[in-house]
Coordinates of C-alpha atoms and ligand atoms in Angstrom, one line a residue:
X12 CA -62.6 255.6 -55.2
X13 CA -64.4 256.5 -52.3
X14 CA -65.3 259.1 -50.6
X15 CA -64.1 258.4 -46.8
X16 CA -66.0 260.9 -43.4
X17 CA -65.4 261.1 -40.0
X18 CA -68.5 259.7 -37.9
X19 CA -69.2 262.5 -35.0
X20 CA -71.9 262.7 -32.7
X21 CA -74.2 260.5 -35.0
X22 CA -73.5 261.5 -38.5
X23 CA -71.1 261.4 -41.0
X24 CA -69.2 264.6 -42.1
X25 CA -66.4 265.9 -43.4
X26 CA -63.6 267.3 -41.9
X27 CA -64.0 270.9 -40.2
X28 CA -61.3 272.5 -43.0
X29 CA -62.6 270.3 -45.7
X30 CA -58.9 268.4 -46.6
X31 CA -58.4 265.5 -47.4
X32 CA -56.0 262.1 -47.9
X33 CA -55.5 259.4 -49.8
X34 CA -55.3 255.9 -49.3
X35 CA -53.4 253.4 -51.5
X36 CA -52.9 250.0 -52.2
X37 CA -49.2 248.8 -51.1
X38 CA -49.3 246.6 -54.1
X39 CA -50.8 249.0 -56.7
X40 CA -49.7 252.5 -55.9
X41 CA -51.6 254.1 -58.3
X42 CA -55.1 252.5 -57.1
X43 CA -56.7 255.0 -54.6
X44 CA -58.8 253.2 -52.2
X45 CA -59.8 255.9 -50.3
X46 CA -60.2 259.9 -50.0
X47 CA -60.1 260.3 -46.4
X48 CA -61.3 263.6 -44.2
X49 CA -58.2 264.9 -43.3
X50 CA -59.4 266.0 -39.4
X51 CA -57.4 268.7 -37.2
X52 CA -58.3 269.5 -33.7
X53 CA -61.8 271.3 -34.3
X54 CA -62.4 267.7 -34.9
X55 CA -61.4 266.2 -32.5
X56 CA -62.6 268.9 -29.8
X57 CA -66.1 267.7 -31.4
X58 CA -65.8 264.1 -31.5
X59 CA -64.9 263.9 -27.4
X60 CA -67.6 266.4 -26.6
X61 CA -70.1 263.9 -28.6
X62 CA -68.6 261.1 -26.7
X63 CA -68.8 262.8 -23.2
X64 CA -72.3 263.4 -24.0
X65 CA -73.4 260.2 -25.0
X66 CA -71.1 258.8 -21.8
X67 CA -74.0 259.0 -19.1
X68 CA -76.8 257.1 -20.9
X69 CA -74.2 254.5 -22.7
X70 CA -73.1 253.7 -19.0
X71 CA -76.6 253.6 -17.9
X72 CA -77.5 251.3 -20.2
X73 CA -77.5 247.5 -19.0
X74 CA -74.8 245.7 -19.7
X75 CA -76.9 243.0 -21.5
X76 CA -78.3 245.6 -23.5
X77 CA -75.0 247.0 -24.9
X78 CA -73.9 243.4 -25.5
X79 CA -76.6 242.7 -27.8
X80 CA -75.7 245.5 -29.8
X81 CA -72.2 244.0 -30.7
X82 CA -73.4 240.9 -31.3
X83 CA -75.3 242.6 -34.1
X84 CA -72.4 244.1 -34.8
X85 CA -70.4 240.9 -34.9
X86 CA -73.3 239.1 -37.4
X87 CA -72.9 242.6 -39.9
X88 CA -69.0 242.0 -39.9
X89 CA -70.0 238.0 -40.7
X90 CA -71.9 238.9 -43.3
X91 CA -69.7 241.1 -44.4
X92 CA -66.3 239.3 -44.0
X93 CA -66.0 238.4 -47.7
X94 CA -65.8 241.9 -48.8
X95 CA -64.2 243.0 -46.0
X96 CA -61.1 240.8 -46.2
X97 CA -60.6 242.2 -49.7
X98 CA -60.4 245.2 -49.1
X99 CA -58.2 244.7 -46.2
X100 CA -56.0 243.4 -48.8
X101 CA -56.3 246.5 -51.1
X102 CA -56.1 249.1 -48.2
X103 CA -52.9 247.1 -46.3
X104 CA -51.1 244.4 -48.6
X105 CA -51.7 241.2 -46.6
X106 CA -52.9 238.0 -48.2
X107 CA -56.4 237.3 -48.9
X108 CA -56.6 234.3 -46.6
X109 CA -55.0 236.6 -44.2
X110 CA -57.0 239.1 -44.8
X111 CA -60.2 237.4 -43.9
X112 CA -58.6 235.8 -40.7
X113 CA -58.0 239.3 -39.8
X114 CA -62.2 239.6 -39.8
X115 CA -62.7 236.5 -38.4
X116 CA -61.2 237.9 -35.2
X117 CA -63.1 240.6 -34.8
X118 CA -65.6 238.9 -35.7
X119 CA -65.1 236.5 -32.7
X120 CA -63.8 239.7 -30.0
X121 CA -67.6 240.9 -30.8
X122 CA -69.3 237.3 -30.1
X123 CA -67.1 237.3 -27.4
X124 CA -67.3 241.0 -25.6
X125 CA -71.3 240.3 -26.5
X126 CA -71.2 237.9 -24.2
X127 CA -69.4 239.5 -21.4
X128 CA -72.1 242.1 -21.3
X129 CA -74.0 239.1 -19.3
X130 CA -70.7 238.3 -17.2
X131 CA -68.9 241.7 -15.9
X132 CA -69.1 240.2 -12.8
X133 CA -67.2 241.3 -9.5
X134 CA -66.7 239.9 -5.9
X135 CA -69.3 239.7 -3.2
X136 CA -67.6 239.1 0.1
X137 CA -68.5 238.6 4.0
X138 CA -67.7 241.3 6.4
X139 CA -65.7 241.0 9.8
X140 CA -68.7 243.4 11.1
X141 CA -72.4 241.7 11.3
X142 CA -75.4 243.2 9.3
X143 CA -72.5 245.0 6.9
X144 CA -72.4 243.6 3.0
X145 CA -69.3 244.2 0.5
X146 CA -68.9 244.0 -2.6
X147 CA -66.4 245.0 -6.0
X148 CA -68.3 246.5 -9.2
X149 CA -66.7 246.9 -12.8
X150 CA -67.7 250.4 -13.6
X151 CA -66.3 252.3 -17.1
X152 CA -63.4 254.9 -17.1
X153 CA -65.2 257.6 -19.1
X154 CA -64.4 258.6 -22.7
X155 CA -61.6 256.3 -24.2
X156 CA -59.2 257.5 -26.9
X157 CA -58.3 254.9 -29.5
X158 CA -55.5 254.8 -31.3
X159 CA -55.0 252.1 -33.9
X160 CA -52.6 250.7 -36.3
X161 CA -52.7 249.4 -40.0
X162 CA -51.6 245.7 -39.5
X163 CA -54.5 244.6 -37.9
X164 CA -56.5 247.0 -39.6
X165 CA -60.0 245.6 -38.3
X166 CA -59.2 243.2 -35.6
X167 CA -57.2 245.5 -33.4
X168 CA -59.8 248.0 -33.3
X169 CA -62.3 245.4 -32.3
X170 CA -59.4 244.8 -29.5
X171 CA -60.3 248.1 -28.5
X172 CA -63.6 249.0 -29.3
X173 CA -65.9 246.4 -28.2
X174 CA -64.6 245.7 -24.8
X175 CA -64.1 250.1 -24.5
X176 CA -68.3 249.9 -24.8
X177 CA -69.0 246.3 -23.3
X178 CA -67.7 247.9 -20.0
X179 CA -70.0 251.4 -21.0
X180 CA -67.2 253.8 -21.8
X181 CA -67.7 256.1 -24.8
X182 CA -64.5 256.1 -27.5
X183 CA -63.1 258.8 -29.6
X184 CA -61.4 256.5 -32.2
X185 CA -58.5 257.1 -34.6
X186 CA -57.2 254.6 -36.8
X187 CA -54.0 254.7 -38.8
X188 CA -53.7 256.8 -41.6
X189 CA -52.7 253.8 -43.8
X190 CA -56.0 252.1 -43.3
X191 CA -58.9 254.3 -42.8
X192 CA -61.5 252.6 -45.0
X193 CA -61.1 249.5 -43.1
X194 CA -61.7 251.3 -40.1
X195 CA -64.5 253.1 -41.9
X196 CA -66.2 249.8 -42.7
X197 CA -65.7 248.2 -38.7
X198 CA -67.5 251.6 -37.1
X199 CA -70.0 251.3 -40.1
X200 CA -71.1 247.7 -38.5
X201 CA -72.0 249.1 -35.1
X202 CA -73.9 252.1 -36.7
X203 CA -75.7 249.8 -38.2
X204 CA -75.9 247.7 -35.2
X205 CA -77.6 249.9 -33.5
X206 CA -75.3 252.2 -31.5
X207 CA -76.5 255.1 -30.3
X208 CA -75.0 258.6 -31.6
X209 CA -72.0 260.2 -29.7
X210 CA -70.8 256.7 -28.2
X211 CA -68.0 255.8 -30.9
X212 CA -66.9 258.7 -32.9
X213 CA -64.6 258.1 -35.7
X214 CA -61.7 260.8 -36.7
X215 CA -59.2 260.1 -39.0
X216 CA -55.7 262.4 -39.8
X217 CA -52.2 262.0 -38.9
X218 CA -51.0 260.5 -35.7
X219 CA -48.7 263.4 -35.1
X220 CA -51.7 265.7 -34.8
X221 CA -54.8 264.2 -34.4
X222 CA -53.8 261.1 -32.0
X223 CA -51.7 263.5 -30.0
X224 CA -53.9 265.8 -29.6
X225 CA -56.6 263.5 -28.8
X226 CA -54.4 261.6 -26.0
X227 CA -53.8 265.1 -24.2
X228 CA -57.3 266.3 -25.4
X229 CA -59.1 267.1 -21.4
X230 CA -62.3 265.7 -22.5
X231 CA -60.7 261.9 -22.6
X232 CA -60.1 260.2 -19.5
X233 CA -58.3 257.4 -20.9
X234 CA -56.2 256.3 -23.6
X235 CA -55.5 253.1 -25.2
X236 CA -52.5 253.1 -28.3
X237 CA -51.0 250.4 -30.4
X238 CA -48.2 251.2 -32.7
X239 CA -44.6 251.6 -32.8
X240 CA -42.5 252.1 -29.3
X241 CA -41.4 255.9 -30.0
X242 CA -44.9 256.9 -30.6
X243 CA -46.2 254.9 -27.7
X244 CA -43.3 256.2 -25.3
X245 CA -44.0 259.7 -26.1
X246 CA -48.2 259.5 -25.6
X247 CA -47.0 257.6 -21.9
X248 CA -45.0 260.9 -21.2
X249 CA -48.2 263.3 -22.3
X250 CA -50.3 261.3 -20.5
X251 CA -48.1 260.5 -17.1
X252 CA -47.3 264.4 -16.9
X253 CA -51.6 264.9 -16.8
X254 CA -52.4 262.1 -14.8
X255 CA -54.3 260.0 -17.7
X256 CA -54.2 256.2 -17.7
X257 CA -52.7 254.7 -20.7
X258 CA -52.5 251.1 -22.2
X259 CA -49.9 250.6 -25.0
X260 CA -48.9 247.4 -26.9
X261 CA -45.9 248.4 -29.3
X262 CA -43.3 246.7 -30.9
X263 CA -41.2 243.3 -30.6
X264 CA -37.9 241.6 -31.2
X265 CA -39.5 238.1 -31.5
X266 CA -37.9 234.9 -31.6
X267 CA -38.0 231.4 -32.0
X268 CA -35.4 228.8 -30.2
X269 CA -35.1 225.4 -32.7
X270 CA -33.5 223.0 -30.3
X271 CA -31.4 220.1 -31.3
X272 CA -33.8 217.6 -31.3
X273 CA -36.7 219.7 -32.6
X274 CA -39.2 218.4 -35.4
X275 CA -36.9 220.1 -37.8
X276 CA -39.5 220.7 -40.4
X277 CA -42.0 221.8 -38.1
X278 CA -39.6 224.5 -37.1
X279 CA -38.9 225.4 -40.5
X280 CA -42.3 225.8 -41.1
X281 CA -43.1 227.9 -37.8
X282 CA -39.8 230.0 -38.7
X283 CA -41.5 230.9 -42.6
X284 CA -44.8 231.5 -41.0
X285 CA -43.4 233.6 -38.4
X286 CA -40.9 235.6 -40.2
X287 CA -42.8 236.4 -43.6
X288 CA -46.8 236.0 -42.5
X289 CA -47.9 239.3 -43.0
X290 CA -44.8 240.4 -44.7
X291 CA -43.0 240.5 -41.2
X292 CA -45.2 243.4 -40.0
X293 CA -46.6 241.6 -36.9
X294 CA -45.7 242.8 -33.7
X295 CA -45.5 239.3 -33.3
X296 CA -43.6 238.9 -36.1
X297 CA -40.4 236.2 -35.8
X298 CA -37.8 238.1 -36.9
X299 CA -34.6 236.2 -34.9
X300 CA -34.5 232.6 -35.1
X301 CA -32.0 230.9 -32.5
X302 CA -30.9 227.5 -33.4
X303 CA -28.9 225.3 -31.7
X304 CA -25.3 224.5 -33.1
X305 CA -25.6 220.8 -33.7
X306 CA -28.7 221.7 -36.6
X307 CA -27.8 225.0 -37.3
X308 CA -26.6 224.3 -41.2
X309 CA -29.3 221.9 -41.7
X310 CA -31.7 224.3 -40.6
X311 CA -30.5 227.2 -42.6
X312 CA -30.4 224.9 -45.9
X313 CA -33.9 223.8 -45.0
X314 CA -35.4 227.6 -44.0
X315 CA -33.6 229.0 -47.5
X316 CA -35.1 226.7 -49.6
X317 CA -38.4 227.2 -48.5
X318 CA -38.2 230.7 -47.5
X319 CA -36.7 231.1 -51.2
X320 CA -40.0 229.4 -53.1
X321 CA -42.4 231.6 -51.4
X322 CA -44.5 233.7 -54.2
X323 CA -44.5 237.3 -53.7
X324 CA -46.9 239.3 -55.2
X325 CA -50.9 241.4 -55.1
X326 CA -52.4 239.4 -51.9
X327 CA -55.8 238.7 -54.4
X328 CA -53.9 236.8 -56.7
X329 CA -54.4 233.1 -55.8
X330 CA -51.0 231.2 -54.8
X331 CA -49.2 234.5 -53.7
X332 CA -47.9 233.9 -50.0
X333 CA -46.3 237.1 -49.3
X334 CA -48.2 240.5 -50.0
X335 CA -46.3 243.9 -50.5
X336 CA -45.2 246.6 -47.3
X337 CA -47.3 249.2 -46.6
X338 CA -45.3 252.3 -47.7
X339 CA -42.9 254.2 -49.1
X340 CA -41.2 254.6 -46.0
X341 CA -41.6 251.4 -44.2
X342 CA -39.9 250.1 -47.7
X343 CA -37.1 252.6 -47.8
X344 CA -36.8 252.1 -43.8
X345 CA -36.3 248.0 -44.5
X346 CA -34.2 248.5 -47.3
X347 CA -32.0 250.5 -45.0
X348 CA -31.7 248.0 -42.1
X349 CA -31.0 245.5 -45.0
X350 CA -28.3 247.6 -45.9
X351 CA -26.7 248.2 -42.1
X352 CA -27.0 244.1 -41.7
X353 CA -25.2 243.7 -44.2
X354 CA -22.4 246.5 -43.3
X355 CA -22.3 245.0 -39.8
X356 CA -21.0 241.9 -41.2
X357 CA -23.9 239.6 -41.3
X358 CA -24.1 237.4 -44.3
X359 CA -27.4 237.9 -46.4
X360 CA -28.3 234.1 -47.8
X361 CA -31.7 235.2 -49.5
X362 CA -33.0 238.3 -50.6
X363 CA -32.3 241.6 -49.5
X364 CA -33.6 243.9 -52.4
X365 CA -36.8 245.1 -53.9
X366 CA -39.0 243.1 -55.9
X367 CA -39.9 244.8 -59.1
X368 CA -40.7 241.9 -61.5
X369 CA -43.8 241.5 -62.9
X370 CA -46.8 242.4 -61.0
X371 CA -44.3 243.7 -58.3
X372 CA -43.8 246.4 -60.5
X373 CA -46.5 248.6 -59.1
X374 CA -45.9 248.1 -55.4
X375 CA -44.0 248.3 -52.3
X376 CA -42.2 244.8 -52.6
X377 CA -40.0 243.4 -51.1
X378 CA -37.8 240.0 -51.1
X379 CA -38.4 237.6 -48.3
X380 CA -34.7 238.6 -46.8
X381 CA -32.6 235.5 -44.7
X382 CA -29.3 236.9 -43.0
X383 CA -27.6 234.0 -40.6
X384 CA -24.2 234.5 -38.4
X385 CA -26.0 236.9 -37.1
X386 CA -25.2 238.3 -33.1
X387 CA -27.0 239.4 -31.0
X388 CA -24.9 242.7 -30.5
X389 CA -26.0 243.8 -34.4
X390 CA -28.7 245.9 -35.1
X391 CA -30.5 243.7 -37.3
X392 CA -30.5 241.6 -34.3
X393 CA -32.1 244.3 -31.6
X394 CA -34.0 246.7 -33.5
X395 CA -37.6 246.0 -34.6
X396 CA -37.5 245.9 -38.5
X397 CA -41.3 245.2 -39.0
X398 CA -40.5 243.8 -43.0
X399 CA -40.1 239.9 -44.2
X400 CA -36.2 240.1 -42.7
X401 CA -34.8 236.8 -40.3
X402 CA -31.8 236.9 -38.7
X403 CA -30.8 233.4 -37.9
X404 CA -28.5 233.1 -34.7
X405 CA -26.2 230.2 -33.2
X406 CA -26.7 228.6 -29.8
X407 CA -24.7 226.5 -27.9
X408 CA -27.2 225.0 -25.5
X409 CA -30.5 226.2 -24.1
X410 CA -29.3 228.6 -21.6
X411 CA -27.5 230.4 -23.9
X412 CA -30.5 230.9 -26.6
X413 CA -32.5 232.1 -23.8
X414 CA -30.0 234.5 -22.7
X415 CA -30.0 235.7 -26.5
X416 CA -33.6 236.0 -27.1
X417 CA -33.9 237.7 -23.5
X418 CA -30.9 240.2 -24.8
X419 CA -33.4 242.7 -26.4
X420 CA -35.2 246.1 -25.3
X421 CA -38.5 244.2 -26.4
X422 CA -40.9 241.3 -24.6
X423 CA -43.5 240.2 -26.3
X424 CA -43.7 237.4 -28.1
X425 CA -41.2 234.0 -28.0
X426 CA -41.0 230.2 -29.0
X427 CA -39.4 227.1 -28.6
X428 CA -39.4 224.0 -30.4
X429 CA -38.1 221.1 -28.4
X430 CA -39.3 217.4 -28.0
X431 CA -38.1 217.3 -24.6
X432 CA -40.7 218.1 -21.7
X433 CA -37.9 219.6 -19.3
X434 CA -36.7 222.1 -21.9
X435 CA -40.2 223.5 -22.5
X436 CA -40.7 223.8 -18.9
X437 CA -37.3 226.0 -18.8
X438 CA -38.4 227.9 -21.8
X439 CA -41.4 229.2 -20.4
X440 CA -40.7 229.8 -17.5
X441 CA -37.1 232.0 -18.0
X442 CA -38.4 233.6 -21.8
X443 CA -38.7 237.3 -20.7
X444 CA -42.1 237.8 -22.7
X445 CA -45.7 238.1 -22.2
X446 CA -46.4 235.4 -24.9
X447 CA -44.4 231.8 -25.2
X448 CA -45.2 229.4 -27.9
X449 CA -44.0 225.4 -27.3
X450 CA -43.7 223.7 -30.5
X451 CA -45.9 226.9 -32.6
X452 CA -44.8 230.3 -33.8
X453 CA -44.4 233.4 -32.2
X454 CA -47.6 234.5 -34.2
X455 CA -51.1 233.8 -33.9
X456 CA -52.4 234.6 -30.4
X457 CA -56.0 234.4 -29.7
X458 CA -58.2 236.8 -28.3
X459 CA -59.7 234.6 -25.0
X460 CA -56.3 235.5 -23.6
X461 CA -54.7 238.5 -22.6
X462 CA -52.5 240.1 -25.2
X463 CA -49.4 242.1 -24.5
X464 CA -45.7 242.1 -23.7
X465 CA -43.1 243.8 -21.3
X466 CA -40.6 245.9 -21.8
X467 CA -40.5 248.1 -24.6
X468 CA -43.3 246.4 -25.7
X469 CA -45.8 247.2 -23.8
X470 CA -47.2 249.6 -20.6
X471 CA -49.7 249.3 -18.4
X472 CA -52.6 246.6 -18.7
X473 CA -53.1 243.8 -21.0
X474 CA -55.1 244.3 -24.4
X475 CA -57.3 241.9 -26.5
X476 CA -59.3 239.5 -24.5
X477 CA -59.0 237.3 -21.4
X478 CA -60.8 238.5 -18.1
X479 CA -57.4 240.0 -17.6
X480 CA -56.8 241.9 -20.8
X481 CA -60.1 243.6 -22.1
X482 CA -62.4 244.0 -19.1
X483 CA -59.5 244.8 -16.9
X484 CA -58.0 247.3 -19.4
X485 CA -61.2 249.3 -20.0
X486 CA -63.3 249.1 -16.7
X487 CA -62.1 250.1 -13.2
X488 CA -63.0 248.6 -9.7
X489 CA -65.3 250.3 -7.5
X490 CA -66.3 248.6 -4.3
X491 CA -69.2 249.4 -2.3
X492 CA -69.5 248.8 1.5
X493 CA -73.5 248.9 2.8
X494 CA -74.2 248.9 6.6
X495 CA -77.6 247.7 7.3
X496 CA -76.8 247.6 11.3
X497 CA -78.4 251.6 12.0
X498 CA -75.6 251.9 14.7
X499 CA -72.0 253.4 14.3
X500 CA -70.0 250.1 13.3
X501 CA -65.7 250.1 13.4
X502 CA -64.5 248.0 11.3
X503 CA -61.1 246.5 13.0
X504 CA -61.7 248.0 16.5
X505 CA -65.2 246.2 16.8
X506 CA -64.2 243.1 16.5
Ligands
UN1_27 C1 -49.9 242.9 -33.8 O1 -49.1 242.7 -34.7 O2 -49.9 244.1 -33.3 O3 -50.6 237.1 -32.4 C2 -50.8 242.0 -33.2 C3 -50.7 237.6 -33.5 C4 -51.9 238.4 -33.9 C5 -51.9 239.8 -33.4 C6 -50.7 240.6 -33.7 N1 -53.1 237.7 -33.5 O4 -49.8 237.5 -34.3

């Protein structure tokens, strides 16, 4: 068990009142991972002064400079990423392999922001007006606050973190409550990278307090959140009503299209990989699969006997393919939307209960769950369940399964498998989200592109990578006009 600080101005402390909380395994609730400084807002007031402090030198700093410092901090996490996958896999439930992939991202978001330190280029462009030059520079936004969540317990935080100080902001950062020695461990690699005191400060508590305060806090100048649509919808409202900018990537109602002449077991397997990778809790996460009518029963057979082989079980046990939910509540708040599937008249093919067999015994298990005659007007159907649950709906033709995976609050993520060139084409160009897959799962974006969806899914810019996700997100424009002339010069009138 360890002993688990906040990291403020330089050093490692406790909380101001001295309480704390623990974190668990998912699969073994009695194993504490962590004891965790339980912050309040002393804390916090503390963590953005250090980090509006540090701001003037960070920014200062070249560009190059700062970008060498994370890709020390990417080698640390290398070096670490054995270790570190496991104990993703203690703190949050997902499979070892999973686990590790999880590192290898940020990992790879630190090579790459690294890089960009050499790159944050802008425009240089002729004047109308002679002996006049013009140009755009990327300069930082301030202090960013950083709110995190426990699926991604290291490589969404890299999302965040690196580009927030590639671009020569300073971050407050709070990770989720689920996963703070995870988060503990990623800051821990840029300390030891080299990172000056004051520019990332690490405070961990509840969301309700601590991130709310924090996204209101005056010292912050802007916030970036990732988490669950009513948390993000109600940090949009603090921060619209103060005039902050805020970036938030929330949930999803993510589907995959199986057309009728599909690779059928390719589907299948994009459909398992979708639905119960990561036990469902992706944002990404495939949780409605629309198949045409002409394979709809050969599908389902197919998708149930695989789906129904999967091994569920401690993520660090060799073979196990599907890892346990996070909590108490997420499992009684899957449970339940089992329960109102099945009342709304769906018909539940696989699954649908708690696993308590064996090694299950300790944890928050659950079945991987398959519901089919499922419509698009049932909740199952619209809300996001964030649990190893599928829906499985029938489609007529392809207008029609676009029209049902549009038919949701959410945007993010969508697929389609097809063999036919035209019906791809259609596919991405009328599926309402900010991510289509042809012929892959909804899951599995990578971080040289810009991550994010529409709708309830997401507000404001673009996260992860891409020029248009993390420099846009966390730097601003700020363009410069020189006249070199010595004489008053009009632009427009002296044409
Ligand atoms: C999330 O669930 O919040 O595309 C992010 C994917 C992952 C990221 C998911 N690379 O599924």
């Amino acid at each position: 068990m360890e002993r688990i600080k906040n990291y403020i101005d330089g050093k490692w402390v406790d909380s101001k009142s001295g309480e704390t909380f623990r974190s668990n395994n998912p699969a073994n609730k009695g194993e504490v991972v962590g004891v965790v400084a339980r912050s309040g807002r002393e804390d916090v007031d503390q963590a953005a002064k250090a980090a509006q402090g540090a701001y003037d030198a960070w920014r200062l700093t070249p560009a190059p400079r700062r970008g060498e410092i994370l890709f020390r901090a990417a080698g640390i996490l290398l070096r670490n990423k054995e270790s570190l996958g496991r104990l993703e896999t203690r703190e949050m439930g997902k499979i070892l392999s999973e686990g590790l992939g999880d590192v290898q991202e940020a990992i790879d978001m630190g090579y790459y922001m690294a890089g960009e330190g050499r790159r944050l280029s802008g425009e240089t462009v002729p004047s109308e007006l002679p002996d006049k030059d013009m140009k755009s520079v990327r300069v930082p936004i301030g202090v960013f606050g950083l709110i995190t969540p426990w699926n991604f317990p290291i490589a969404i935080p890299s999302w965040k973190v690196f580009p927030a100080l590639i671009c020569g902001n300073t971050v407050v950062f709070k990770p989720s409550s689920d996963t703070p020695v995870c988060a503990t461990r990623f800051v821990e690699a840029l300390v030891e990278a080299g990172l000056p005191k004051g520019v990332l400060n690490l405070v961990h508590g509840p969301g309700g307090e601590v991130g709310e305060y924090l996204a209101s806090h005056p010292g912050v100048d802007a916030v970036s959140f990732t988490g669950s649509f009513d948390t993000g919808k109600r940090l949009e409202g603090i921060c619209g009503a103060i005039h902050r900018m805020i970036v938030t990537e929330m949930g999803g109602k993510n589907a995959i299209i199986v057309m009728d002449d599909a690779n059928l077991d390719l589907a299948v397997e994009g459909a398992l990989w979708g639905g119960f990778g990561t036990t469902g809790q992706r944002c990404t996460a495939a949780s409605r699969i629309v198949v045409h009518r002409k394979v709809y029963r050969k599908f389902i057979e197919k998708f149930k006997r695989r789906a129904s082989r999967l091994k569920l079980g401690d993520g660090l046990q060799k073979g196990t393919d599907v890892g346990p939910v996070i909590n108490e509540s997420q499992f009684n708040k899957i449970l339940r939307e089992v329960e109102i599937g099945k009342k709304e008249g769906a018909k539940l093919i696989l699954g649908g209960k708690a696993c308590q067999k064996g090694n299950c015994s300790e944890g928050y298990f659950i079945e991987p769950t398959v519901f089919v005659n499922v419509t698009s007007e049932m909740r199952i159907a619209r809300e996001e369940i964030f649990g190893p649950v599928v829906s499985v709906i029938e489609a007529d033709n392809l207008e029609d399964a676009i029209r049902i995976v549009n038919r949701t609050a959410y945007g993010l993520s969508s697929a389609i498998y097809t063999q036919d060139i035209n019906s791809s084409a259609v596919a991405e160009r009328d599926l309402e989200t900010g991510i289509v897959y042809i012929n892959a799962s909804t899951i599995g974006a990578e971080i040289q592109l810009p991550f994010g969806g529409i709708k309830h899914s997401g507000y404001g810019r673009k996260e992860a990578g891409g020029r248009g996700g993390a420099l846009d997100t966390y730097s601003r424009w700020k363009v410069i006009y020189r006249d070199f002339s010595g004489r008053l010069q009009k632009a427009q009138i002296d044409k």
